Amino acid sequence: MDEQEQANKKPIPARKYVSCPICSKVLLQGELVKNTLVKCENCHRRIFVEIENGRTIANIYNAEKE
């Protein structure tokens, strides 16, 4: 590959994998996801997923408000 081809290639963003905090099932892989709500296929719990600044956070979603 010559220098011009290398200069034209765009960097591939790193994918982030998020697992269920209860059963460890891989829930999703994302590149640009900020906040999302996912239902786990194994334990059927709703999981709030946040991917920001290279960090992934998965918490059990609790809809009850106090």
mmCIF file with all atom_site columns, C-alpha atoms in Angstrom:
data_model
loop_
_atom_site.group_PDB
_atom_site.id
_atom_site.type_symbol
_atom_site.label_atom_id
_atom_site.label_alt_id
_atom_site.label_comp_id
_atom_site.label_asym_id
_atom_site.label_entity_id
_atom_site.label_seq_id
_atom_site.pdbx_PDB_ins_code
_atom_site.Cartn_x
_atom_site.Cartn_y
_atom_site.Cartn_z
_atom_site.occupancy
_atom_site.B_iso_or_equiv
_atom_site.pdbx_formal_charge
_atom_site.auth_seq_id
_atom_site.auth_comp_id
_atom_site.auth_asym_id
_atom_site.auth_atom_id
_atom_site.pdbx_PDB_model_num
ATOM 1  C CA . MET A 1 1  ? 0.000   0.000   0.000  1.00 0.00 ? 1  MET A CA 1
ATOM 2  C CA . ASP A 1 2  ? 1.427   3.367   -0.911 1.00 0.00 ? 2  ASP A CA 1
ATOM 3  C CA . GLU A 1 3  ? 1.418   6.477   1.259  1.00 0.00 ? 3  GLU A CA 1
ATOM 4  C CA . GLN A 1 4  ? -1.619  8.060   -0.405 1.00 0.00 ? 4  GLN A CA 1
ATOM 5  C CA . GLU A 1 5  ? -3.793  4.984   0.177  1.00 0.00 ? 5  GLU A CA 1
ATOM 6  C CA . GLN A 1 6  ? -2.780  4.909   3.835  1.00 0.00 ? 6  GLN A CA 1
ATOM 7  C CA . ALA A 1 7  ? -3.598  8.617   4.200  1.00 0.00 ? 7  ALA A CA 1
ATOM 8  C CA . ASN A 1 8  ? -7.075  8.072   2.704  1.00 0.00 ? 8  ASN A CA 1
ATOM 9  C CA . LYS A 1 9  ? -7.993  5.217   5.035  1.00 0.00 ? 9  LYS A CA 1
ATOM 10 C CA . LYS A 1 10 ? -10.269 6.267   7.868  1.00 0.00 ? 10 LYS A CA 1
ATOM 11 C CA . PRO A 1 11 ? -9.572  4.844   11.314 1.00 0.00 ? 11 PRO A CA 1
ATOM 12 C CA . ILE A 1 12 ? -12.019 2.151   12.373 1.00 0.00 ? 12 ILE A CA 1
ATOM 13 C CA . PRO A 1 13 ? -13.663 3.065   15.682 1.00 0.00 ? 13 PRO A CA 1
ATOM 14 C CA . ALA A 1 14 ? -13.212 0.521   18.453 1.00 0.00 ? 14 ALA A CA 1
ATOM 15 C CA . ARG A 1 15 ? -16.341 -1.422  19.287 1.00 0.00 ? 15 ARG A CA 1
ATOM 16 C CA . LYS A 1 16 ? -17.502 -1.639  22.865 1.00 0.00 ? 16 LYS A CA 1
ATOM 17 C CA . TYR A 1 17 ? -19.177 -4.767  24.186 1.00 0.00 ? 17 TYR A CA 1
ATOM 18 C CA . VAL A 1 18 ? -21.664 -4.613  27.053 1.00 0.00 ? 18 VAL A CA 1
ATOM 19 C CA . SER A 1 19 ? -22.710 -7.617  29.119 1.00 0.00 ? 19 SER A CA 1
ATOM 20 C CA . CYS A 1 20 ? -25.699 -8.119  31.396 1.00 0.00 ? 20 CYS A CA 1
ATOM 21 C CA . PRO A 1 21 ? -24.650 -7.491  35.034 1.00 0.00 ? 21 PRO A CA 1
ATOM 22 C CA . ILE A 1 22 ? -26.862 -10.406 36.179 1.00 0.00 ? 22 ILE A CA 1
ATOM 23 C CA . CYS A 1 23 ? -26.250 -13.282 33.762 1.00 0.00 ? 23 CYS A CA 1
ATOM 24 C CA . SER A 1 24 ? -23.202 -12.040 31.761 1.00 0.00 ? 24 SER A CA 1
ATOM 25 C CA . LYS A 1 25 ? -24.935 -12.413 28.386 1.00 0.00 ? 25 LYS A CA 1
ATOM 26 C CA . VAL A 1 26 ? -23.451 -10.050 25.787 1.00 0.00 ? 26 VAL A CA 1
ATOM 27 C CA . LEU A 1 27 ? -26.191 -7.496  25.182 1.00 0.00 ? 27 LEU A CA 1
ATOM 28 C CA . LEU A 1 28 ? -24.825 -5.319  22.410 1.00 0.00 ? 28 LEU A CA 1
ATOM 29 C CA . GLN A 1 29 ? -21.798 -4.051  20.629 1.00 0.00 ? 29 GLN A CA 1
ATOM 30 C CA . GLY A 1 30 ? -21.727 -0.395  19.849 1.00 0.00 ? 30 GLY A CA 1
ATOM 31 C CA . GLU A 1 31 ? -19.594 2.339   18.423 1.00 0.00 ? 31 GLU A CA 1
ATOM 32 C CA . LEU A 1 32 ? -21.636 5.492   18.800 1.00 0.00 ? 32 LEU A CA 1
ATOM 33 C CA . VAL A 1 33 ? -24.296 4.524   21.362 1.00 0.00 ? 33 VAL A CA 1
ATOM 34 C CA . LYS A 1 34 ? -24.663 7.058   24.161 1.00 0.00 ? 34 LYS A CA 1
ATOM 35 C CA . ASN A 1 35 ? -27.608 5.854   26.259 1.00 0.00 ? 35 ASN A CA 1
ATOM 36 C CA . THR A 1 36 ? -29.997 3.022   25.584 1.00 0.00 ? 36 THR A CA 1
ATOM 37 C CA . LEU A 1 37 ? -32.312 0.573   27.301 1.00 0.00 ? 37 LEU A CA 1
ATOM 38 C CA . VAL A 1 38 ? -31.913 -3.112  26.384 1.00 0.00 ? 38 VAL A CA 1
ATOM 39 C CA . LYS A 1 39 ? -33.856 -6.204  27.451 1.00 0.00 ? 39 LYS A CA 1
ATOM 40 C CA . CYS A 1 40 ? -31.627 -9.201  28.201 1.00 0.00 ? 40 CYS A CA 1
ATOM 41 C CA . GLU A 1 41 ? -32.588 -12.344 26.287 1.00 0.00 ? 41 GLU A CA 1
ATOM 42 C CA . ASN A 1 42 ? -31.485 -14.682 29.097 1.00 0.00 ? 42 ASN A CA 1
ATOM 43 C CA . CYS A 1 43 ? -32.801 -13.173 32.332 1.00 0.00 ? 43 CYS A CA 1
ATOM 44 C CA . HIS A 1 44 ? -35.464 -10.870 30.777 1.00 0.00 ? 44 HIS A CA 1
ATOM 45 C CA . ARG A 1 45 ? -34.355 -7.879  32.849 1.00 0.00 ? 45 ARG A CA 1
ATOM 46 C CA . ARG A 1 46 ? -34.152 -4.365  31.427 1.00 0.00 ? 46 ARG A CA 1
ATOM 47 C CA . ILE A 1 47 ? -30.609 -2.992  31.467 1.00 0.00 ? 47 ILE A CA 1
ATOM 48 C CA . PHE A 1 48 ? -29.644 0.667   31.073 1.00 0.00 ? 48 PHE A CA 1
ATOM 49 C CA . VAL A 1 49 ? -26.482 0.898   28.944 1.00 0.00 ? 49 VAL A CA 1
ATOM 50 C CA . GLU A 1 50 ? -24.248 3.950   28.674 1.00 0.00 ? 50 GLU A CA 1
ATOM 51 C CA . ILE A 1 51 ? -21.164 4.178   26.453 1.00 0.00 ? 51 ILE A CA 1
ATOM 52 C CA . GLU A 1 52 ? -19.202 7.372   26.841 1.00 0.00 ? 52 GLU A CA 1
ATOM 53 C CA . ASN A 1 53 ? -15.539 8.352   26.481 1.00 0.00 ? 53 ASN A CA 1
ATOM 54 C CA . GLY A 1 54 ? -14.477 4.747   25.893 1.00 0.00 ? 54 GLY A CA 1
ATOM 55 C CA . ARG A 1 55 ? -16.198 3.467   29.053 1.00 0.00 ? 55 ARG A CA 1
ATOM 56 C CA . THR A 1 56 ? -19.157 1.120   29.151 1.00 0.00 ? 56 THR A CA 1
ATOM 57 C CA . ILE A 1 57 ? -21.612 1.056   32.044 1.00 0.00 ? 57 ILE A CA 1
ATOM 58 C CA . ALA A 1 58 ? -24.500 -1.406  32.422 1.00 0.00 ? 58 ALA A CA 1
ATOM 59 C CA . ASN A 1 59 ? -26.967 -1.048  35.290 1.00 0.00 ? 59 ASN A CA 1
ATOM 60 C CA . ILE A 1 60 ? -30.243 -2.757  36.082 1.00 0.00 ? 60 ILE A CA 1
ATOM 61 C CA . TYR A 1 61 ? -33.065 -0.422  35.078 1.00 0.00 ? 61 TYR A CA 1
ATOM 62 C CA . ASN A 1 62 ? -35.481 0.418   37.869 1.00 0.00 ? 62 ASN A CA 1
ATOM 63 C CA . ALA A 1 63 ? -38.621 2.196   36.698 1.00 0.00 ? 63 ALA A CA 1
ATOM 64 C CA . GLU A 1 64 ? -39.901 2.896   40.221 1.00 0.00 ? 64 GLU A CA 1
ATOM 65 C CA . LYS A 1 65 ? -39.649 6.535   41.209 1.00 0.00 ? 65 LYS A CA 1
ATOM 66 C CA . GLU A 1 66 ? -39.629 7.582   44.834 1.00 0.00 ? 66 GLU A CA 1
#
